[in-house]
């Protein structure tokens, strides 16, 4: 499998994709062009690191409803299209456990107190609770409790900053992006450890439109040392690929 992936990587410089690499994605087939831009950023990495990106890349591609696009990348990478795991995430399991024992008032009381199951992964568990909320009013209650627990933005960094605040910021930013709430999104991103991240720039574009304008940044910020930049770009563009832009 790895050999097939590496052969696919070697062939990426040829064909129509190569012609798009130096162009803006404005006015183009956005999804195809943005994926090309992300893989151009991967091209500066050593081959073994590129190979490790094949699975998460194809997982992201598989979110698209475009069968032709999926098949194109399957052929280019010489690998089957990977599907995301169908198992229930840890945070979802814990949120379901918390809600099975009581109502939303108890859920929020236990979350604020940090008792089990909120003693580990509280931001993620509360975020799953917000997604499970039966209506918008309860979802807002959960999110406001998350903002309260995160506290005011800390200017410190490293060991001096609240890691839980950054986790709350990330979870709230994702929730706000998913519900297309730009105001709450900007409020949440300010709490994250890296508010200028490409991930958040792409998530914000889901609400404001025109993610294609970030294609140049994706290519130009390519990092030959590790895969973080490419993985961040994939995480940032995945919601647009899967669900499109907000109304």
mmCIF file of C-alpha atoms in Angstrom:
data_model
loop_
_atom_site.group_PDB
_atom_site.id
_atom_site.type_symbol
_atom_site.label_atom_id
_atom_site.label_comp_id
_atom_site.label_asym_id
_atom_site.label_seq_id
_atom_site.Cartn_x
_atom_site.Cartn_y
_atom_site.Cartn_z
ATOM 1 C CA UNK A 1 0.000 0.000 0.000
ATOM 2 C CA UNK A 2 2.772 2.446 0.958
ATOM 3 C CA UNK A 3 4.599 1.701 -2.286
ATOM 4 C CA UNK A 4 1.441 2.507 -4.220
ATOM 5 C CA UNK A 5 1.009 5.763 -2.335
ATOM 6 C CA UNK A 6 4.596 6.806 -2.998
ATOM 7 C CA UNK A 7 4.198 6.058 -6.712
ATOM 8 C CA UNK A 8 1.084 8.207 -6.687
ATOM 9 C CA UNK A 9 2.949 11.009 -4.978
ATOM 10 C CA UNK A 10 5.645 10.952 -7.626
ATOM 11 C CA UNK A 11 3.069 11.414 -10.365
ATOM 12 C CA UNK A 12 1.369 14.450 -8.859
ATOM 13 C CA UNK A 13 3.443 16.984 -10.776
ATOM 14 C CA UNK A 14 1.893 15.955 -14.069
ATOM 15 C CA UNK A 15 -1.533 16.425 -15.548
ATOM 16 C CA UNK A 16 -4.223 19.097 -15.055
ATOM 17 C CA UNK A 17 -3.462 19.495 -11.357
ATOM 18 C CA UNK A 18 0.011 20.792 -12.116
ATOM 19 C CA UNK A 19 -1.472 23.528 -14.253
ATOM 20 C CA UNK A 20 -3.645 24.664 -11.334
ATOM 21 C CA UNK A 21 -0.864 24.701 -8.749
ATOM 22 C CA UNK A 22 0.337 28.227 -9.541
ATOM 23 C CA UNK A 23 -3.139 29.656 -10.021
ATOM 24 C CA UNK A 24 -5.653 31.135 -7.653
ATOM 25 C CA UNK A 25 -8.702 29.028 -6.911
ATOM 26 C CA UNK A 26 -10.935 32.036 -7.575
ATOM 27 C CA UNK A 27 -13.523 31.137 -10.165
ATOM 28 C CA UNK A 28 -12.216 27.599 -10.493
ATOM 29 C CA UNK A 29 -13.770 24.320 -9.398
ATOM 30 C CA UNK A 30 -13.152 25.271 -5.802
ATOM 31 C CA UNK A 31 -13.059 21.861 -4.144
ATOM 32 C CA UNK A 32 -10.695 20.352 -6.717
ATOM 33 C CA UNK A 33 -8.476 23.419 -6.668
ATOM 34 C CA UNK A 34 -8.329 23.688 -2.874
ATOM 35 C CA UNK A 35 -7.420 20.022 -2.526
ATOM 36 C CA UNK A 36 -4.689 20.548 -5.111
ATOM 37 C CA UNK A 37 -3.389 23.492 -3.087
ATOM 38 C CA UNK A 38 -3.294 21.391 0.065
ATOM 39 C CA UNK A 39 -1.399 18.632 -1.683
ATOM 40 C CA UNK A 40 1.045 21.135 -3.182
ATOM 41 C CA UNK A 41 1.812 22.086 0.424
ATOM 42 C CA UNK A 42 2.406 18.409 1.168
ATOM 43 C CA UNK A 43 4.821 18.108 -1.754
ATOM 44 C CA UNK A 44 7.636 19.860 0.145
ATOM 45 C CA UNK A 45 7.667 17.106 2.763
ATOM 46 C CA UNK A 46 9.886 14.031 2.615
ATOM 47 C CA UNK A 47 8.215 11.125 0.831
ATOM 48 C CA UNK A 48 7.665 9.105 3.999
ATOM 49 C CA UNK A 49 5.796 12.017 5.601
ATOM 50 C CA UNK A 50 3.756 12.525 2.448
ATOM 51 C CA UNK A 51 2.804 8.862 2.619
ATOM 52 C CA UNK A 52 1.538 9.321 6.197
ATOM 53 C CA UNK A 53 -0.747 12.093 4.955
ATOM 54 C CA UNK A 54 -2.437 9.913 2.352
ATOM 55 C CA UNK A 55 -4.981 8.453 4.780
ATOM 56 C CA UNK A 56 -6.160 11.725 6.420
ATOM 57 C CA UNK A 57 -6.160 13.374 2.990
ATOM 58 C CA UNK A 58 -8.390 10.679 1.493
ATOM 59 C CA UNK A 59 -10.608 10.735 4.584
ATOM 60 C CA UNK A 60 -11.201 14.420 3.896
ATOM 61 C CA UNK A 61 -11.789 13.869 0.187
ATOM 62 C CA UNK A 62 -14.351 11.188 1.030
ATOM 63 C CA UNK A 63 -16.505 13.866 2.719
ATOM 64 C CA UNK A 64 -17.286 15.273 -0.718
ATOM 65 C CA UNK A 65 -20.412 14.241 -2.603
ATOM 66 C CA UNK A 66 -18.426 14.390 -5.858
ATOM 67 C CA UNK A 67 -17.747 10.781 -6.840
ATOM 68 C CA UNK A 68 -15.488 11.886 -9.700
ATOM 69 C CA UNK A 69 -13.316 13.925 -7.324
ATOM 70 C CA UNK A 70 -13.029 10.999 -4.920
ATOM 71 C CA UNK A 71 -12.062 8.623 -7.708
ATOM 72 C CA UNK A 72 -9.525 11.098 -9.085
ATOM 73 C CA UNK A 73 -7.678 11.288 -5.773
ATOM 74 C CA UNK A 74 -7.910 7.532 -5.256
ATOM 75 C CA UNK A 75 -6.186 7.090 -8.602
ATOM 76 C CA UNK A 76 -3.599 9.831 -8.026
ATOM 77 C CA UNK A 77 -2.552 8.497 -4.647
ATOM 78 C CA UNK A 78 -2.787 4.857 -5.674
ATOM 79 C CA UNK A 79 -4.785 4.055 -2.559
ATOM 80 C CA UNK A 80 -8.330 3.184 -1.623
ATOM 81 C CA UNK A 81 -10.574 5.876 -0.215
ATOM 82 C CA UNK A 82 -10.392 5.712 3.547
ATOM 83 C CA UNK A 83 -13.580 6.144 5.543
ATOM 84 C CA UNK A 84 -13.776 7.736 8.942
ATOM 85 C CA UNK A 85 -14.324 5.479 11.907
ATOM 86 C CA UNK A 86 -17.955 4.742 12.759
ATOM 87 C CA UNK A 87 -17.204 4.180 16.453
ATOM 88 C CA UNK A 88 -18.708 6.600 18.972
ATOM 89 C CA UNK A 89 -16.080 9.156 20.104
ATOM 90 C CA UNK A 90 -15.032 9.178 23.760
ATOM 91 C CA UNK A 91 -16.479 12.635 24.435
ATOM 92 C CA UNK A 92 -19.834 11.625 22.936
ATOM 93 C CA UNK A 93 -19.972 8.532 25.127
ATOM 94 C CA UNK A 94 -19.275 10.608 28.231
ATOM 95 C CA UNK A 95 -21.875 13.229 27.280
ATOM 96 C CA UNK A 96 -24.469 10.503 26.808
ATOM 97 C CA UNK A 97 -23.502 9.052 30.179
ATOM 98 C CA UNK A 98 -23.873 12.428 31.891
ATOM 99 C CA UNK A 99 -27.288 13.008 30.353
ATOM 100 C CA UNK A 100 -28.528 9.499 31.086
ATOM 101 C CA UNK A 101 -28.164 10.214 34.797
ATOM 102 C CA UNK A 102 -30.224 13.378 34.867
ATOM 103 C CA UNK A 103 -31.515 16.443 33.074
ATOM 104 C CA UNK A 104 -29.771 19.451 31.495
ATOM 105 C CA UNK A 105 -29.633 21.322 34.792
ATOM 106 C CA UNK A 106 -27.708 18.414 36.317
ATOM 107 C CA UNK A 107 -25.504 18.179 33.232
ATOM 108 C CA UNK A 108 -24.487 21.824 33.616
ATOM 109 C CA UNK A 109 -24.131 21.594 37.409
ATOM 110 C CA UNK A 110 -21.795 18.612 37.132
ATOM 111 C CA UNK A 111 -19.865 20.255 34.308
ATOM 112 C CA UNK A 112 -19.275 23.399 36.352
ATOM 113 C CA UNK A 113 -18.185 21.309 39.336
ATOM 114 C CA UNK A 114 -15.841 19.239 37.196
ATOM 115 C CA UNK A 115 -17.072 15.947 38.651
ATOM 116 C CA UNK A 116 -17.169 12.719 36.688
ATOM 117 C CA UNK A 117 -17.384 12.392 33.750
ATOM 118 C CA UNK A 118 -16.268 16.016 33.386
ATOM 119 C CA UNK A 119 -13.042 15.542 35.340
ATOM 120 C CA UNK A 120 -11.272 14.622 32.073
ATOM 121 C CA UNK A 121 -11.973 16.325 28.752
ATOM 122 C CA UNK A 122 -14.603 18.733 30.065
ATOM 123 C CA UNK A 123 -14.600 21.095 27.025
ATOM 124 C CA UNK A 124 -15.023 18.237 24.568
ATOM 125 C CA UNK A 125 -17.761 16.533 26.605
ATOM 126 C CA UNK A 126 -19.703 19.781 26.979
ATOM 127 C CA UNK A 127 -19.358 20.428 23.249
ATOM 128 C CA UNK A 128 -20.894 17.038 22.530
ATOM 129 C CA UNK A 129 -23.663 17.884 24.959
ATOM 130 C CA UNK A 130 -24.332 21.085 23.005
ATOM 131 C CA UNK A 131 -24.607 19.040 19.814
ATOM 132 C CA UNK A 132 -27.099 16.722 21.514
ATOM 133 C CA UNK A 133 -29.269 19.613 22.748
ATOM 134 C CA UNK A 134 -32.919 19.237 21.698
ATOM 135 C CA UNK A 135 -33.281 22.904 20.781
ATOM 136 C CA UNK A 136 -31.322 26.096 20.203
ATOM 137 C CA UNK A 137 -32.109 27.505 23.652
ATOM 138 C CA UNK A 138 -30.465 24.609 25.477
ATOM 139 C CA UNK A 139 -27.530 24.622 23.107
ATOM 140 C CA UNK A 140 -26.983 28.313 23.932
ATOM 141 C CA UNK A 141 -27.135 27.530 27.662
ATOM 142 C CA UNK A 142 -24.431 24.914 27.294
ATOM 143 C CA UNK A 143 -22.253 27.163 25.160
ATOM 144 C CA UNK A 144 -22.589 30.090 27.559
ATOM 145 C CA UNK A 145 -21.581 27.796 30.405
ATOM 146 C CA UNK A 146 -18.526 26.829 28.352
ATOM 147 C CA UNK A 147 -17.617 30.489 27.835
ATOM 148 C CA UNK A 148 -18.042 31.117 31.570
ATOM 149 C CA UNK A 149 -15.770 28.212 32.473
ATOM 150 C CA UNK A 150 -13.180 29.325 29.927
ATOM 151 C CA UNK A 151 -12.995 32.697 31.638
ATOM 152 C CA UNK A 152 -11.555 35.950 30.262
ATOM 153 C CA UNK A 153 -8.889 35.655 27.599
ATOM 154 C CA UNK A 154 -5.432 35.013 29.006
ATOM 155 C CA UNK A 155 -2.480 36.769 27.442
ATOM 156 C CA UNK A 156 0.044 34.286 28.830
ATOM 157 C CA UNK A 157 1.536 31.455 26.814
ATOM 158 C CA UNK A 158 3.113 28.077 27.452
ATOM 159 C CA UNK A 159 2.865 26.715 30.988
ATOM 160 C CA UNK A 160 1.494 30.041 32.233
ATOM 161 C CA UNK A 161 -1.701 29.870 30.214
ATOM 162 C CA UNK A 162 -4.823 27.841 30.858
ATOM 163 C CA UNK A 163 -4.761 24.851 28.547
ATOM 164 C CA UNK A 164 -8.407 24.192 29.342
ATOM 165 C CA UNK A 165 -9.259 27.698 28.142
ATOM 166 C CA UNK A 166 -7.604 26.936 24.803
ATOM 167 C CA UNK A 167 -9.530 23.662 24.620
ATOM 168 C CA UNK A 168 -12.783 25.492 25.371
ATOM 169 C CA UNK A 169 -11.912 28.021 22.669
ATOM 170 C CA UNK A 170 -11.326 25.307 20.097
ATOM 171 C CA UNK A 171 -14.512 23.422 20.996
ATOM 172 C CA UNK A 172 -16.612 26.607 20.957
ATOM 173 C CA UNK A 173 -15.109 27.748 17.659
ATOM 174 C CA UNK A 174 -16.006 24.432 16.055
ATOM 175 C CA UNK A 175 -19.540 24.531 17.456
ATOM 176 C CA UNK A 176 -20.054 28.107 16.275
ATOM 177 C CA UNK A 177 -18.751 27.287 12.814
ATOM 178 C CA UNK A 178 -21.083 24.306 12.592
ATOM 179 C CA UNK A 179 -24.082 26.441 13.586
ATOM 180 C CA UNK A 180 -22.963 29.363 11.389
ATOM 181 C CA UNK A 181 -22.758 31.856 14.261
ATOM 182 C CA UNK A 182 -20.016 34.290 13.240
ATOM 183 C CA UNK A 183 -20.220 36.440 16.371
ATOM 184 C CA UNK A 184 -19.805 33.501 18.721
ATOM 185 C CA UNK A 185 -17.074 32.107 16.478
ATOM 186 C CA UNK A 186 -14.928 35.230 16.742
ATOM 187 C CA UNK A 187 -15.505 35.295 20.491
ATOM 188 C CA UNK A 188 -14.358 31.671 20.751
ATOM 189 C CA UNK A 189 -11.307 31.949 18.507
ATOM 190 C CA UNK A 190 -9.934 34.713 20.724
ATOM 191 C CA UNK A 191 -9.671 32.093 23.503
ATOM 192 C CA UNK A 192 -7.684 29.582 21.468
ATOM 193 C CA UNK A 193 -3.950 29.032 21.668
ATOM 194 C CA UNK A 194 -3.473 30.087 18.033
ATOM 195 C CA UNK A 195 -6.240 32.439 16.861
ATOM 196 C CA UNK A 196 -4.382 33.174 13.599
ATOM 197 C CA UNK A 197 -4.319 29.495 12.643
ATOM 198 C CA UNK A 198 -5.188 28.520 9.073
ATOM 199 C CA UNK A 199 -7.799 26.178 10.529
ATOM 200 C CA UNK A 200 -9.779 29.055 11.992
ATOM 201 C CA UNK A 201 -9.284 31.192 8.888
ATOM 202 C CA UNK A 202 -10.881 28.446 6.788
ATOM 203 C CA UNK A 203 -13.663 27.843 9.307
ATOM 204 C CA UNK A 204 -14.444 31.551 9.291
ATOM 205 C CA UNK A 205 -14.626 31.489 5.506
ATOM 206 C CA UNK A 206 -17.361 28.871 5.764
ATOM 207 C CA UNK A 207 -19.508 31.645 7.252
ATOM 208 C CA UNK A 208 -18.247 34.597 5.211
ATOM 209 C CA UNK A 209 -17.630 32.786 1.910
ATOM 210 C CA UNK A 210 -14.750 32.431 -0.542
ATOM 211 C CA UNK A 211 -12.344 29.969 1.052
ATOM 212 C CA UNK A 212 -10.620 29.946 -2.342
ATOM 213 C CA UNK A 213 -8.921 33.209 -1.377
ATOM 214 C CA UNK A 214 -6.817 31.219 1.105
ATOM 215 C CA UNK A 215 -5.352 28.848 -1.491
ATOM 216 C CA UNK A 216 -2.241 30.997 -1.832
ATOM 217 C CA UNK A 217 -1.664 30.963 1.920
ATOM 218 C CA UNK A 218 -2.011 27.182 1.956
ATOM 219 C CA UNK A 219 0.700 26.826 -0.681
ATOM 220 C CA UNK A 220 3.018 29.551 0.587
ATOM 221 C CA UNK A 221 3.018 28.444 4.232
ATOM 222 C CA UNK A 222 4.061 24.890 3.350
ATOM 223 C CA UNK A 223 6.449 23.456 5.935
ATOM 224 C CA UNK A 224 9.069 20.883 5.000
ATOM 225 C CA UNK A 225 9.663 19.884 8.644
ATOM 226 C CA UNK A 226 6.339 18.380 9.711
ATOM 227 C CA UNK A 227 2.800 17.596 8.564
ATOM 228 C CA UNK A 228 1.001 20.039 10.881
ATOM 229 C CA UNK A 229 0.324 22.660 8.193
ATOM 230 C CA UNK A 230 -1.289 20.163 5.825
ATOM 231 C CA UNK A 231 -3.327 18.537 8.577
ATOM 232 C CA UNK A 232 -4.545 21.971 9.695
ATOM 233 C CA UNK A 233 -5.575 22.835 6.141
ATOM 234 C CA UNK A 234 -7.463 19.552 5.846
ATOM 235 C CA UNK A 235 -9.259 20.127 9.135
ATOM 236 C CA UNK A 236 -10.098 23.683 8.115
ATOM 237 C CA UNK A 237 -11.490 22.839 4.685
ATOM 238 C CA UNK A 238 -13.284 19.585 5.618
ATOM 239 C CA UNK A 239 -16.535 21.255 6.870
ATOM 240 C CA UNK A 240 -16.838 23.247 3.640
ATOM 241 C CA UNK A 241 -16.217 20.153 1.558
ATOM 242 C CA UNK A 242 -18.792 18.169 3.518
ATOM 243 C CA UNK A 243 -21.526 20.741 4.191
ATOM 244 C CA UNK A 244 -20.826 23.699 1.933
ATOM 245 C CA UNK A 245 -21.057 27.320 3.001
ATOM 246 C CA UNK A 246 -23.440 28.738 5.552
ATOM 247 C CA UNK A 247 -26.627 30.272 4.153
#
